[in-house]
Amino acid sequence: ARARQPPPRGLPWRPGANERGVRPRPRRPWARVGQRGKQRQRRSPQPFMSAPSTSAAGAAGEAHAGPDAASAGDGGELVLELLEEDEDDEACDREEAQDGWFAASQQQHELQSAGAGEAGTEAGAGPSAADEPAWKDYATVFTNDKAGMGDNMVHSKEHVQRVVYEMSQGSPHFENERRKERAADERASRMEAHVRAATEQALQAARRRADAALTALELTRRSDRAWALFDMDQFFFAVHAQKDPKLHEVPVAVGGIGMISTANYAARRYGVRSAMPGFIAKKLCPQLTFVRSDFAEYSRVSKLFGEALRPFDPEGTAYQAGLDECYVDLKAASAARDETPAETCAAARAAIKAATGITVSAGLAPSRQLAKVASDLNKPDGQYVLPSNRGAVVACAR
């Protein structure tokens, strides 16, 4: 056998170490043969809550790994390595592997238990399940209101929510939404428990810190800007409707059975909206017509949109947030035109419509974020002006 060199820099020698004095870590659990040809025993994964293996290898592994391994046996795949050398180091390696396998298995077990509980609730076990159906607690982007979803809806909001819930069950999106809901509930419970456990002195200190933060933020408030957000109404659909005006008469969605980019106001009366899968939209509105997307045409019209706003932006503040949205500070333009910002905003909307043939909604406010909120308050083909005074801004934010 080749003589081994002593480890450099006075490192302690370890059995099985290489020339640098470092003992290689054991191979991964799925390796059938370990170092030096040592056979590794692997117990196949057991179902949750099943009895532990009674084989000789399993018993030897539990005795070798100690009580921690035995307690983790119900957590999933437990890898038992029977190596004859350096037992202390291998025990550490096994504990790391056991922790990882156990954590993953425990998470899967919790998800399965939660799913079983939800299935029981949906089945209607008793009067309480009938009083509080599961779909009432399900909230997603598909059920949020959008411009055009007002009092003239064909379906009630509850009907839309129920259809979305029933059509989404079993999908990865549905499971992810439920996971986020559970996580949010857990965070809320922890926060409530933290508040209940806080003393009056701690609460007063927290209020003082919050008041100080609000005071500091108040000093940064600006009222010398006139930010406007211009949002082209039902943009993708409007581009197609210019070529085929008959589309205005029927419910139309741009996209396909997988996902919808936007829907016209006739379709929104049925609860159909952007970011909704097409198969759910078809369930809500069986007569829905799909139109294929044409991003080359969208880009052409969007370019006209930006060019129409250029005369209203002498300082170059424009920020196009998408194909159909653009922020512009109208303060300089309104001063140059000897107009109020609201009048300049109306003139800009008229210029956009003349250039593109599409109506535009706008929000005017002292900040871009507030302008975005204001742009949704008077749709379609309207504008909302949020005054710069603090009272109006706080009321709008609430």
Coordinates of C-alpha atoms in Angstrom, one line a residue:
A1 CA 0.0 0.0 0.0
R2 CA 1.1 3.5 -0.7
A3 CA 2.5 5.3 2.3
R4 CA 0.3 8.3 3.3
Q5 CA 1.8 11.7 3.7
P6 CA 1.3 13.4 7.1
P7 CA -1.4 16.1 7.1
P8 CA -0.1 19.6 6.4
R9 CA -0.1 22.4 9.0
G10 CA -0.3 20.0 11.9
L11 CA -3.9 18.9 11.2
P12 CA -4.9 15.9 13.3
W13 CA -4.9 12.6 11.5
R14 CA -8.3 11.0 11.0
P15 CA -9.0 7.5 9.9
G16 CA -9.7 7.4 6.2
A17 CA -8.3 10.8 5.6
N18 CA -6.6 11.7 2.4
E19 CA -3.2 13.3 1.9
R20 CA -4.5 16.7 3.1
G21 CA -5.7 15.2 6.4
V22 CA -9.4 15.6 5.4
R23 CA -11.7 12.7 5.6
P24 CA -14.2 12.7 2.6
R25 CA -17.8 13.0 3.5
P26 CA -19.9 9.8 3.0
R27 CA -21.7 9.5 -0.3
R28 CA -25.3 10.4 -0.7
P29 CA -28.0 8.1 0.8
W30 CA -29.0 6.8 -2.6
A31 CA -25.5 5.3 -3.1
R32 CA -25.5 1.6 -2.8
V33 CA -21.8 1.2 -2.1
G34 CA -20.0 3.5 0.3
Q35 CA -16.3 4.2 0.6
R36 CA -13.9 1.2 0.7
G37 CA -16.7 -1.0 -0.6
K38 CA -18.7 -0.9 2.7
Q39 CA -22.3 -1.9 2.0
R40 CA -24.8 0.7 3.3
Q41 CA -28.2 -0.4 4.5
R42 CA -31.1 1.6 3.4
R43 CA -34.6 1.2 4.7
S44 CA -37.3 1.9 2.1
P45 CA -39.7 4.8 3.0
Q46 CA -42.5 3.9 5.3
P47 CA -46.1 5.4 5.0
F48 CA -47.0 8.0 7.5
M49 CA -48.0 6.7 10.9
S50 CA -47.0 3.1 9.9
A51 CA -45.3 0.7 12.2
P52 CA -41.4 0.9 12.1
S53 CA -39.5 -1.8 10.3
T54 CA -38.7 -4.9 12.3
S55 CA -35.9 -6.2 10.0
A56 CA -32.5 -6.8 11.4
A57 CA -31.0 -3.9 9.5
G58 CA -33.7 -1.6 10.7
A59 CA -33.2 -2.6 14.3
A60 CA -29.5 -2.4 14.1
G61 CA -29.8 1.1 12.5
E62 CA -32.1 2.4 15.2
A63 CA -29.7 1.1 17.9
H64 CA -26.8 2.6 16.0
A65 CA -28.4 6.0 15.4
G66 CA -29.8 6.4 18.9
P67 CA -33.2 7.8 20.1
D68 CA -33.2 10.7 17.6
A69 CA -33.3 8.4 14.7
A70 CA -36.0 6.3 16.2
S71 CA -38.2 9.3 16.8
A72 CA -37.7 10.5 13.3
G73 CA -38.7 7.1 11.8
D74 CA -42.3 8.2 11.3
G75 CA -41.1 11.3 9.3
G76 CA -40.3 9.6 6.0
E77 CA -37.2 8.1 4.5
L78 CA -34.6 7.5 7.2
V79 CA -31.2 6.5 5.9
L80 CA -29.3 4.2 8.2
E81 CA -25.6 3.8 7.5
L82 CA -23.7 1.0 9.1
L83 CA -20.0 2.0 8.9
E84 CA -17.4 0.4 11.2
E85 CA -15.1 3.4 11.4
D86 CA -15.2 6.9 12.8
E87 CA -18.6 6.5 14.4
D88 CA -18.7 10.0 15.9
D89 CA -18.3 11.7 12.5
E90 CA -20.8 9.4 10.8
A91 CA -23.4 10.0 13.6
C92 CA -23.2 13.7 12.8
D93 CA -23.6 13.1 9.1
R94 CA -26.6 10.9 9.8
E95 CA -28.2 13.5 12.1
E96 CA -28.0 16.1 9.3
A97 CA -29.5 13.7 6.8
Q98 CA -32.3 12.7 9.2
D99 CA -33.1 16.4 9.9
G100 CA -33.5 17.1 6.2
W101 CA -35.6 14.1 5.4
F102 CA -37.8 14.6 8.5
A103 CA -38.4 18.2 7.8
A104 CA -39.5 17.5 4.2
S105 CA -41.7 14.6 5.2
Q106 CA -43.3 16.5 8.1
Q107 CA -44.2 19.3 5.7
Q108 CA -45.7 16.9 3.3
H109 CA -47.7 15.2 6.2
E110 CA -49.0 18.6 7.3
L111 CA -50.2 19.4 3.8
Q112 CA -51.9 16.1 3.4
S113 CA -53.6 16.5 6.8
A114 CA -54.7 20.0 5.8
G115 CA -56.0 18.7 2.5
A116 CA -58.0 16.0 4.3
G117 CA -59.5 18.5 6.6
E118 CA -60.5 20.7 3.7
A119 CA -62.1 17.8 1.9
G120 CA -64.1 17.0 5.0
T121 CA -65.3 20.6 5.2
E122 CA -66.3 20.6 1.6
A123 CA -68.2 17.3 2.0
G124 CA -70.4 19.2 4.5
A125 CA -70.0 17.3 7.7
G126 CA -72.8 18.7 9.7
P127 CA -74.8 21.9 9.7
S128 CA -71.7 24.1 10.3
A129 CA -70.2 23.1 7.0
A130 CA -73.4 24.0 5.2
D131 CA -73.5 27.4 6.9
E132 CA -69.9 28.3 6.0
P133 CA -69.1 26.7 2.6
A134 CA -65.4 26.6 1.8
W135 CA -65.6 28.7 -1.3
K136 CA -66.6 31.8 0.8
D137 CA -63.2 31.9 2.4
Y138 CA -61.4 31.5 -1.0
A139 CA -60.0 34.8 -2.3
T140 CA -57.7 35.2 -5.3
V141 CA -56.9 37.7 -8.0
F142 CA -59.7 36.1 -10.2
T143 CA -62.4 37.3 -7.7
N144 CA -61.1 40.9 -7.4
D145 CA -63.2 43.7 -8.8
K146 CA -62.2 45.5 -12.0
A147 CA -63.5 48.5 -13.9
G148 CA -66.8 47.5 -15.5
M149 CA -67.8 45.2 -12.6
G150 CA -70.5 47.3 -11.1
D151 CA -74.2 47.1 -10.3
N152 CA -75.1 45.8 -13.8
M153 CA -73.4 42.4 -13.2
V154 CA -75.1 39.3 -14.6
H155 CA -73.7 37.1 -11.9
S156 CA -73.4 38.0 -8.2
K157 CA -70.0 38.2 -6.7
E158 CA -70.8 35.1 -4.6
H159 CA -71.6 33.1 -7.7
V160 CA -68.3 34.2 -9.4
Q161 CA -66.4 33.3 -6.2
R162 CA -68.0 29.9 -6.1
V163 CA -67.3 29.1 -9.7
V164 CA -63.7 30.1 -9.4
Y165 CA -63.3 28.0 -6.3
E166 CA -64.8 24.9 -7.9
M167 CA -62.9 25.2 -11.2
S168 CA -59.6 25.8 -9.4
Q169 CA -59.6 22.9 -7.1
G170 CA -56.7 20.4 -7.5
S171 CA -54.6 22.9 -9.6
P172 CA -51.1 24.0 -8.5
H173 CA -52.4 27.6 -8.3
F174 CA -55.2 26.5 -5.9
E175 CA -52.8 24.6 -3.6
N176 CA -50.5 27.6 -3.6
E177 CA -53.3 30.0 -2.8
R178 CA -54.4 27.8 0.1
R179 CA -50.8 27.6 1.4
K180 CA -50.5 31.4 1.3
E181 CA -53.9 31.7 3.2
R182 CA -52.7 29.3 5.9
A183 CA -49.4 31.2 6.2
A184 CA -51.2 34.5 6.5
D185 CA -53.6 33.1 9.2
E186 CA -50.6 31.8 11.1
R187 CA -48.9 35.2 10.9
A188 CA -52.0 36.9 12.0
S189 CA -52.4 34.5 15.0
R190 CA -48.9 35.1 16.1
M191 CA -49.3 38.9 15.9
E192 CA -52.5 38.8 17.8
A193 CA -50.9 36.6 20.5
H194 CA -48.0 39.0 20.6
V195 CA -50.3 42.0 21.1
R196 CA -52.4 40.2 23.8
A197 CA -49.2 39.3 25.7
A198 CA -47.8 42.9 25.5
T199 CA -48.0 45.0 28.6
E200 CA -49.6 48.5 28.6
Q201 CA -46.1 50.0 28.9
A202 CA -44.9 48.1 25.8
L203 CA -48.0 49.2 23.9
Q204 CA -47.4 52.9 24.8
A205 CA -43.8 52.6 23.7
A206 CA -44.9 51.1 20.4
R207 CA -47.4 54.0 19.9
R208 CA -44.7 56.5 20.5
R209 CA -42.4 54.9 18.0
A210 CA -45.2 54.8 15.4
D211 CA -46.0 58.5 16.0
A212 CA -42.4 59.4 15.6
A213 CA -42.2 57.5 12.3
L214 CA -45.4 59.2 11.0
T215 CA -44.0 62.6 12.0
A216 CA -40.7 61.9 10.1
L217 CA -42.7 60.7 7.0
E218 CA -44.9 63.8 7.2
L219 CA -41.9 66.0 6.8
T220 CA -41.2 64.4 3.4
R221 CA -44.6 65.1 2.0
R222 CA -44.6 67.0 -1.3
S223 CA -47.5 68.9 -2.8
D224 CA -45.6 70.6 -5.6
R225 CA -46.0 67.8 -8.2
A226 CA -48.9 67.0 -10.5
W227 CA -48.4 63.4 -11.4
A228 CA -50.8 61.9 -13.9
L229 CA -51.2 58.3 -14.9
F230 CA -52.8 57.7 -18.3
D231 CA -54.3 54.3 -18.7
M232 CA -55.8 53.2 -22.0
D233 CA -59.2 51.6 -21.5
Q234 CA -59.4 47.8 -22.2
F235 CA -56.2 48.3 -24.3
F236 CA -55.7 44.9 -25.9
F237 CA -59.4 44.5 -26.8
A238 CA -59.6 48.1 -28.0
V239 CA -56.8 47.5 -30.5
H240 CA -58.8 44.5 -32.0
A241 CA -62.1 46.4 -31.9
Q242 CA -60.6 49.1 -34.2
K243 CA -60.4 46.5 -36.9
D244 CA -63.7 44.8 -36.1
P245 CA -66.2 47.2 -34.4
K246 CA -68.7 44.3 -34.0
L247 CA -66.7 43.0 -31.1
H248 CA -68.2 45.7 -28.9
E249 CA -71.5 43.9 -29.1
V250 CA -70.5 40.5 -27.7
P251 CA -68.4 39.4 -24.7
V252 CA -64.8 39.1 -25.8
A253 CA -61.6 38.0 -24.1
V254 CA -58.2 38.5 -25.5
G255 CA -56.1 35.4 -25.0
G256 CA -56.9 31.7 -24.9
I257 CA -58.3 28.9 -22.8
G258 CA -55.1 29.0 -20.6
M259 CA -55.0 32.7 -19.7
I260 CA -56.8 35.9 -20.5
S261 CA -54.9 39.2 -21.1
T262 CA -58.0 41.4 -20.9
A263 CA -61.8 41.3 -21.4
N264 CA -64.2 43.9 -22.7
Y265 CA -66.9 45.4 -20.5
A266 CA -69.6 43.1 -21.9
A267 CA -67.6 40.1 -20.6
R268 CA -66.8 41.8 -17.3
R269 CA -70.5 41.8 -16.5
Y270 CA -70.2 38.0 -16.2
G271 CA -67.2 38.2 -13.8
V272 CA -64.6 37.6 -16.6
R273 CA -61.4 39.7 -16.1
S274 CA -57.8 39.8 -17.0
A275 CA -55.4 37.3 -15.4
M276 CA -58.2 34.7 -15.3
P277 CA -57.8 31.3 -16.9
G278 CA -59.9 31.0 -20.0
F279 CA -61.6 27.8 -19.0
I280 CA -62.9 29.5 -15.8
A281 CA -64.1 32.5 -17.9
K282 CA -65.9 30.1 -20.3
K283 CA -67.7 28.6 -17.3
L284 CA -68.9 32.1 -16.2
C285 CA -69.8 33.2 -19.8
P286 CA -70.4 30.3 -22.2
Q287 CA -70.9 32.6 -25.1
L288 CA -67.5 34.2 -24.6
T289 CA -65.5 34.9 -27.8
F290 CA -61.7 34.5 -27.7
V291 CA -59.4 36.7 -29.8
R292 CA -55.8 35.9 -30.4
S293 CA -53.2 38.3 -29.1
D294 CA -51.3 40.5 -31.5
F295 CA -48.3 42.0 -29.7
A296 CA -46.9 43.6 -32.9
E297 CA -50.0 45.7 -33.2
Y298 CA -50.1 46.4 -29.5
S299 CA -46.5 47.8 -29.7
R300 CA -47.4 49.9 -32.7
V301 CA -50.3 51.6 -30.9
S302 CA -48.3 51.9 -27.7
K303 CA -45.7 53.9 -29.6
L304 CA -48.3 56.3 -30.8
F305 CA -49.5 56.5 -27.2
G306 CA -46.1 57.7 -26.0
E307 CA -45.6 60.1 -28.9
A308 CA -48.9 61.8 -28.1
L309 CA -47.8 62.5 -24.6
R310 CA -44.4 64.0 -25.6
P311 CA -45.7 67.6 -26.0
F312 CA -47.1 67.5 -22.4
D313 CA -43.7 66.5 -20.9
P314 CA -41.2 69.3 -21.5
E315 CA -39.0 68.1 -18.6
G316 CA -38.8 64.5 -19.7
T317 CA -40.5 63.0 -16.6
A318 CA -42.6 60.4 -18.5
Y319 CA -42.3 56.9 -17.3
Q320 CA -44.1 54.2 -19.4
A321 CA -45.1 51.4 -17.0
G322 CA -46.4 49.2 -19.7
L323 CA -47.9 49.1 -23.2
D324 CA -51.0 51.0 -22.0
E325 CA -49.9 53.0 -19.0
C326 CA -47.7 56.1 -18.7
Y327 CA -46.8 58.4 -15.8
V328 CA -46.2 62.1 -16.5
D329 CA -45.6 65.1 -14.2
L330 CA -47.9 67.8 -15.7
K331 CA -46.7 70.6 -13.5
A332 CA -44.3 72.2 -16.1
A333 CA -46.7 71.7 -19.0
S334 CA -49.7 73.2 -17.2
A335 CA -47.6 76.3 -16.2
A336 CA -46.4 76.6 -19.8
R337 CA -49.9 76.4 -21.2
D338 CA -51.3 78.6 -18.4
E339 CA -53.7 75.9 -17.4
T340 CA -54.6 74.0 -14.3
P341 CA -53.1 70.5 -14.2
A342 CA -56.6 69.1 -14.5
E343 CA -57.1 71.0 -17.8
T344 CA -53.8 69.8 -19.1
C345 CA -54.7 66.3 -18.2
A346 CA -57.9 66.5 -20.2
A347 CA -56.0 67.9 -23.2
A348 CA -53.5 65.1 -23.0
R349 CA -56.3 62.5 -22.9
A350 CA -57.9 64.1 -26.0
A351 CA -54.5 64.0 -27.8
I352 CA -54.1 60.3 -27.0
K353 CA -57.5 59.5 -28.3
A354 CA -56.9 61.4 -31.5
A355 CA -53.6 59.6 -32.1
T356 CA -54.7 56.0 -31.2
G357 CA -58.5 56.0 -31.5
I358 CA -58.7 54.6 -27.9
T359 CA -60.2 56.2 -24.9
V360 CA -58.0 56.9 -21.9
S361 CA -58.7 57.1 -18.2
A362 CA -56.4 59.2 -16.0
G363 CA -55.6 59.9 -12.3
L364 CA -54.0 63.2 -11.2
A365 CA -52.4 63.3 -7.7
P366 CA -49.2 64.6 -5.9
S367 CA -47.4 61.2 -6.3
R368 CA -47.2 58.4 -8.8
Q369 CA -48.6 55.8 -6.4
L370 CA -51.7 58.0 -5.6
A371 CA -52.1 58.7 -9.3
K372 CA -52.3 55.0 -10.0
V373 CA -55.1 54.7 -7.4
A374 CA -56.9 57.7 -8.7
S375 CA -56.9 56.4 -12.3
D376 CA -59.3 53.6 -11.3
L377 CA -61.9 55.9 -9.7
N378 CA -63.5 57.2 -12.9
K379 CA -63.3 54.6 -15.6
P380 CA -63.8 54.4 -18.5
D381 CA -62.9 57.5 -20.4
G382 CA -62.7 59.8 -17.4
Q383 CA -60.2 61.3 -15.0
Y384 CA -60.1 61.8 -11.2
V385 CA -58.2 64.7 -9.6
L386 CA -57.0 64.1 -6.1
P387 CA -56.3 67.4 -4.3
S388 CA -52.8 67.9 -2.8
N389 CA -53.9 68.7 0.7
R390 CA -53.2 66.2 3.4
G391 CA -56.8 65.6 4.3
A392 CA -57.8 64.5 0.8
V393 CA -54.8 62.3 0.4
V394 CA -55.3 60.5 3.7
A395 CA -59.0 60.0 2.9
C396 CA -58.2 58.5 -0.5
A397 CA -55.6 56.2 1.0
R398 CA -58.0 54.9 3.5

